[in-house]
CSV table of N, CA and C in Angstrom, one decimal:
chain,number,residue,atom,x,y,z
A,37,UNK,N,1.0,-1.4,-0.2
A,37,UNK,CA,0.6,0.1,0.0
A,37,UNK,C,0.8,1.2,0.0
A,38,UNK,N,0.5,2.1,-0.5
A,38,UNK,CA,1.6,3.0,-0.5
A,38,UNK,C,0.2,5.0,-0.5
A,39,UNK,N,0.3,5.7,0.0
A,39,UNK,CA,0.1,6.6,0.4
A,39,UNK,C,0.7,7.8,-0.5
A,40,UNK,N,-0.4,8.5,-0.7
A,40,UNK,CA,0.0,9.7,-1.9
A,40,UNK,C,-0.8,11.0,-1.6
A,41,UNK,N,0.4,12.4,-1.1
A,41,UNK,CA,-0.6,13.7,-1.0
A,41,UNK,C,-1.4,13.6,-2.1
A,42,UNK,N,-2.8,14.6,-1.4
A,42,UNK,CA,-3.7,14.7,-2.9
A,42,UNK,C,-3.8,16.4,-2.7
A,43,UNK,N,-2.9,16.3,-1.3
A,43,UNK,CA,-3.2,18.7,-1.9
A,43,UNK,C,-2.8,18.2,0.1
A,44,UNK,N,-2.5,20.2,-0.5
A,44,UNK,CA,-1.6,20.3,0.7
A,44,UNK,C,-1.5,21.8,1.6
A,45,UNK,N,-2.1,21.6,3.3
A,45,UNK,CA,-2.6,22.7,4.1
A,45,UNK,C,-2.2,23.2,4.9
A,46,UNK,N,-1.7,24.9,4.6
A,46,UNK,CA,-0.9,24.9,5.6
A,46,UNK,C,-1.9,25.6,6.7
A,47,UNK,N,-1.1,25.7,7.6
A,47,UNK,CA,-1.4,26.2,9.1
A,47,UNK,C,-2.2,27.1,9.2
A,48,UNK,N,-2.8,28.2,8.3
A,48,UNK,CA,-3.0,29.0,8.2
A,48,UNK,C,-4.6,29.5,7.6
A,49,UNK,N,-4.6,27.8,7.1
A,49,UNK,CA,-6.1,27.2,6.6
A,49,UNK,C,-6.2,26.3,7.4
A,50,UNK,N,-5.5,25.1,7.7
A,50,UNK,CA,-6.3,24.3,8.8
A,50,UNK,C,-4.7,23.7,9.7
A,51,UNK,N,-4.8,24.1,10.4
A,51,UNK,CA,-4.5,23.7,12.0
A,51,UNK,C,-5.0,23.1,13.0
A,52,UNK,N,-4.9,22.1,13.1
A,52,UNK,CA,-6.0,20.7,14.0
A,52,UNK,C,-4.8,20.8,15.3
A,53,UNK,N,-5.0,20.9,16.3
A,53,UNK,CA,-3.7,20.4,17.2
A,53,UNK,C,-4.5,19.9,17.9
A,54,UNK,N,-5.3,19.9,18.5
A,54,UNK,CA,-5.7,18.8,19.9
A,54,UNK,C,-6.5,17.5,19.5
A,55,UNK,N,-6.5,17.1,18.1
A,55,UNK,CA,-6.6,16.0,17.5
A,55,UNK,C,-9.2,16.5,18.0
A,56,UNK,N,-10.0,15.4,17.8
A,56,UNK,CA,-11.1,16.0,18.0
A,56,UNK,C,-12.1,16.2,16.7
A,57,UNK,N,-11.1,15.6,14.9
A,57,UNK,CA,-12.0,15.5,14.1
A,57,UNK,C,-13.0,14.7,13.9
A,58,UNK,N,-14.3,14.7,13.0
A,58,UNK,CA,-15.1,14.4,13.3
A,58,UNK,C,-15.2,14.3,11.1
A,59,UNK,N,-15.4,12.7,10.6
A,59,UNK,CA,-15.6,13.1,9.0
A,59,UNK,C,-16.8,12.5,9.2
A,60,UNK,N,-17.9,13.7,7.9
A,60,UNK,CA,-19.3,12.9,8.2
A,60,UNK,C,-19.9,13.7,6.2
A,61,UNK,N,-20.0,12.2,5.7
A,61,UNK,CA,-19.9,12.5,4.3
A,61,UNK,C,-19.6,12.9,3.8
A,62,UNK,N,-18.1,12.8,3.8
A,62,UNK,CA,-16.8,13.7,2.8
A,62,UNK,C,-16.4,15.0,3.5
A,63,UNK,N,-17.0,15.3,4.3
A,63,UNK,CA,-16.4,17.0,5.1
A,63,UNK,C,-16.0,16.4,6.4
A,64,UNK,N,-14.8,17.3,6.8
A,64,UNK,CA,-14.4,16.9,8.1
A,64,UNK,C,-14.4,18.2,9.0
A,65,UNK,N,-15.1,18.3,9.9
A,65,UNK,CA,-15.5,18.8,11.1
A,65,UNK,C,-13.9,18.8,12.0
A,66,UNK,N,-13.9,20.0,12.7
A,66,UNK,CA,-12.8,20.4,13.4
A,66,UNK,C,-12.3,21.4,14.7
A,67,UNK,N,-11.6,21.9,15.3
A,67,UNK,CA,-11.0,23.0,15.3
A,67,UNK,C,-9.6,23.5,14.5
A,68,UNK,N,-10.2,24.5,14.6
A,68,UNK,CA,-8.8,25.8,14.0
A,68,UNK,C,-7.9,26.1,14.9
A,69,UNK,N,-6.5,26.5,14.7
A,69,UNK,CA,-5.4,27.2,14.7
A,69,UNK,C,-5.4,27.0,16.1
A,70,UNK,N,-3.8,26.8,16.2
A,70,UNK,CA,-3.5,26.1,17.5
A,70,UNK,C,-3.8,26.6,19.2
A,71,UNK,N,-4.5,26.2,19.4
A,71,UNK,CA,-4.9,26.1,21.1
A,71,UNK,C,-6.2,27.6,20.9
A,72,UNK,N,-6.7,27.7,20.3
A,72,UNK,CA,-7.9,28.4,19.4
A,72,UNK,C,-9.4,27.6,19.1
A,73,UNK,N,-8.8,26.6,18.5
A,73,UNK,CA,-10.2,26.0,18.6
A,73,UNK,C,-10.7,26.6,17.4
A,74,UNK,N,-10.7,27.8,16.5
A,74,UNK,CA,-12.0,27.7,15.8
A,74,UNK,C,-12.4,26.7,15.0
A,75,UNK,N,-14.3,26.6,15.2
A,75,UNK,CA,-14.9,26.1,14.6
A,75,UNK,C,-14.5,25.8,12.7
A,76,UNK,N,-14.1,24.9,12.6
A,76,UNK,CA,-13.7,24.7,10.8
A,76,UNK,C,-14.3,23.0,10.6
A,77,UNK,N,-15.3,23.2,8.6
A,77,UNK,CA,-15.8,22.1,7.9
A,77,UNK,C,-14.9,22.2,6.9
A,78,UNK,N,-13.5,21.7,6.5
A,78,UNK,CA,-13.5,20.4,4.9
A,78,UNK,C,-14.1,20.3,4.2
A,79,UNK,N,-13.6,20.5,3.0
A,79,UNK,CA,-14.4,19.5,2.1
A,79,UNK,C,-12.9,18.3,1.8
A,80,UNK,N,-13.0,16.9,2.3
A,80,UNK,CA,-11.7,15.9,3.1
A,80,UNK,C,-11.6,16.0,1.5
A,81,UNK,N,-12.6,16.0,-0.2
A,81,UNK,CA,-11.8,14.7,-1.1
A,81,UNK,C,-11.0,17.0,-1.4
A,82,UNK,N,-11.1,17.7,-1.9
A,82,UNK,CA,-10.6,18.2,-2.2
A,82,UNK,C,-9.3,19.8,-0.9
A,83,UNK,N,-9.8,19.5,0.2
A,83,UNK,CA,-9.2,20.5,0.6
A,83,UNK,C,-10.0,21.3,0.7
A,84,UNK,N,-11.0,22.0,-0.1
A,84,UNK,CA,-12.0,23.2,0.5
A,84,UNK,C,-12.2,23.7,1.7
A,85,UNK,N,-12.2,24.7,1.4
A,85,UNK,CA,-13.0,25.5,3.9
A,85,UNK,C,-14.4,25.6,3.3
A,86,UNK,N,-15.7,24.9,3.4
A,86,UNK,CA,-16.9,25.2,3.5
A,86,UNK,C,-17.0,26.8,4.3
A,87,UNK,N,-17.0,26.3,5.3
A,87,UNK,CA,-17.0,27.1,6.0
A,87,UNK,C,-16.2,27.3,7.8
A,88,UNK,N,-15.9,28.6,8.1
A,88,UNK,CA,-15.2,28.2,9.3
A,88,UNK,C,-15.8,29.8,10.5
A,89,UNK,N,-15.4,29.2,11.4
A,89,UNK,CA,-16.0,30.7,12.4
A,89,UNK,C,-14.5,31.6,13.3
A,90,UNK,N,-14.4,32.7,12.8
A,90,UNK,CA,-12.9,33.3,13.3
A,90,UNK,C,-13.2,34.1,13.9
A,91,UNK,N,-13.0,34.8,15.6
A,91,UNK,CA,-13.7,35.2,16.4
A,91,UNK,C,-12.2,35.6,17.9
A,92,UNK,N,-12.7,37.2,18.2
A,92,UNK,CA,-12.1,36.9,19.2
A,92,UNK,C,-12.3,36.9,20.5
A,93,UNK,N,-13.2,35.6,20.8
A,93,UNK,CA,-13.7,35.5,21.8
A,93,UNK,C,-12.3,34.8,22.3
A,94,UNK,N,-11.8,34.8,23.6
A,94,UNK,CA,-10.9,33.2,23.4
A,94,UNK,C,-10.6,32.7,24.9
A,95,UNK,N,-12.6,32.9,25.1
A,95,UNK,CA,-12.6,31.8,26.6
A,95,UNK,C,-13.3,30.5,25.4
A,96,UNK,N,-12.0,29.9,25.6
A,96,UNK,CA,-12.7,29.0,24.3
A,96,UNK,C,-11.1,27.6,24.7
A,97,UNK,N,-11.6,26.2,24.7
A,97,UNK,CA,-10.5,25.5,24.4
A,97,UNK,C,-10.8,25.0,23.1
A,98,UNK,N,-10.3,24.0,22.2
A,98,UNK,CA,-10.7,23.5,21.2
A,98,UNK,C,-11.1,23.0,21.4
A,99,UNK,N,-12.3,22.6,20.5
A,99,UNK,CA,-13.3,22.0,20.2
A,99,UNK,C,-13.2,20.3,19.6
A,100,UNK,N,-13.8,19.5,20.5
A,100,UNK,CA,-13.5,18.6,20.7
A,100,UNK,C,-15.4,17.8,19.5
A,101,UNK,N,-14.7,17.8,18.5
A,101,UNK,CA,-16.1,17.4,17.5
A,101,UNK,C,-16.7,15.9,18.5
A,102,UNK,N,-18.2,15.6,17.8
A,102,UNK,CA,-18.5,14.2,17.7
A,102,UNK,C,-20.0,14.3,17.0
A,103,UNK,N,-20.2,13.1,16.6
A,103,UNK,CA,-21.8,13.4,15.6
A,103,UNK,C,-22.1,11.5,17.0
A,104,UNK,N,-23.5,11.8,16.9
A,104,UNK,CA,-24.2,10.9,17.7
A,104,UNK,C,-25.9,11.2,17.4
A,105,UNK,N,-26.5,10.0,16.4
A,105,UNK,CA,-27.4,10.1,15.4
A,105,UNK,C,-28.2,11.3,15.5
A,106,UNK,N,-27.5,11.7,13.8
A,106,UNK,CA,-27.0,12.9,13.3
A,106,UNK,C,-26.7,13.9,13.8
A,107,UNK,N,-26.8,14.2,14.6
A,107,UNK,CA,-26.3,16.0,15.5
A,107,UNK,C,-25.0,15.8,15.8
A,108,UNK,N,-24.4,16.6,14.8
A,108,UNK,CA,-22.6,17.2,15.0
A,108,UNK,C,-22.9,18.4,16.6
A,109,UNK,N,-22.0,17.8,17.4
A,109,UNK,CA,-22.1,18.6,18.1
A,109,UNK,C,-20.4,18.6,18.5
A,110,UNK,N,-19.9,19.6,19.3
A,110,UNK,CA,-18.8,20.1,19.6
A,110,UNK,C,-18.8,21.3,21.0
A,111,UNK,N,-17.4,20.2,22.4
A,111,UNK,CA,-17.6,20.2,23.5
A,111,UNK,C,-17.3,21.6,23.2
A,112,UNK,N,-17.6,22.8,24.0
A,112,UNK,CA,-16.4,24.1,24.2
A,112,UNK,C,-16.3,24.4,25.9
A,113,UNK,N,-15.3,25.5,25.9
A,113,UNK,CA,-15.0,25.1,27.5
A,113,UNK,C,-16.6,25.9,28.0
A,114,UNK,N,-17.5,26.2,27.7
A,114,UNK,CA,-18.6,27.1,28.4
A,114,UNK,C,-19.7,25.5,28.1
A,115,UNK,N,-19.6,24.7,27.7
A,115,UNK,CA,-20.4,23.8,27.3
A,115,UNK,C,-21.0,23.1,26.2
A,116,UNK,N,-21.7,21.7,25.2
A,116,UNK,CA,-21.9,21.4,24.2
A,116,UNK,C,-23.0,22.7,23.8
A,117,UNK,N,-22.3,23.0,22.7
A,117,UNK,CA,-23.1,23.6,21.4
A,117,UNK,C,-23.1,22.8,19.7
A,118,UNK,N,-24.7,22.4,19.7
A,118,UNK,CA,-24.5,22.2,19.0
A,118,UNK,C,-24.8,22.7,17.4
A,119,UNK,N,-24.3,22.0,16.5
A,119,UNK,CA,-23.8,22.5,15.5
A,119,UNK,C,-25.1,23.1,15.0
């Protein structure tokens, strides 16, 4: 088996520090930016950023995404926030 790089996303585009990534229907949901945890969605096949939230709110920790019963949720410092 041989792996080939299909595309590369630099740290300004996607930098996941703590894991907690979820793949749902070809889209990756996770936290972006070292220790900032800005929510981001990336199309796995192309690396296209579908949406992201950049906030000045520093009262957050990197999100840990999860999927249960068709609902994507993210654990933040202030609690669970359904997407």
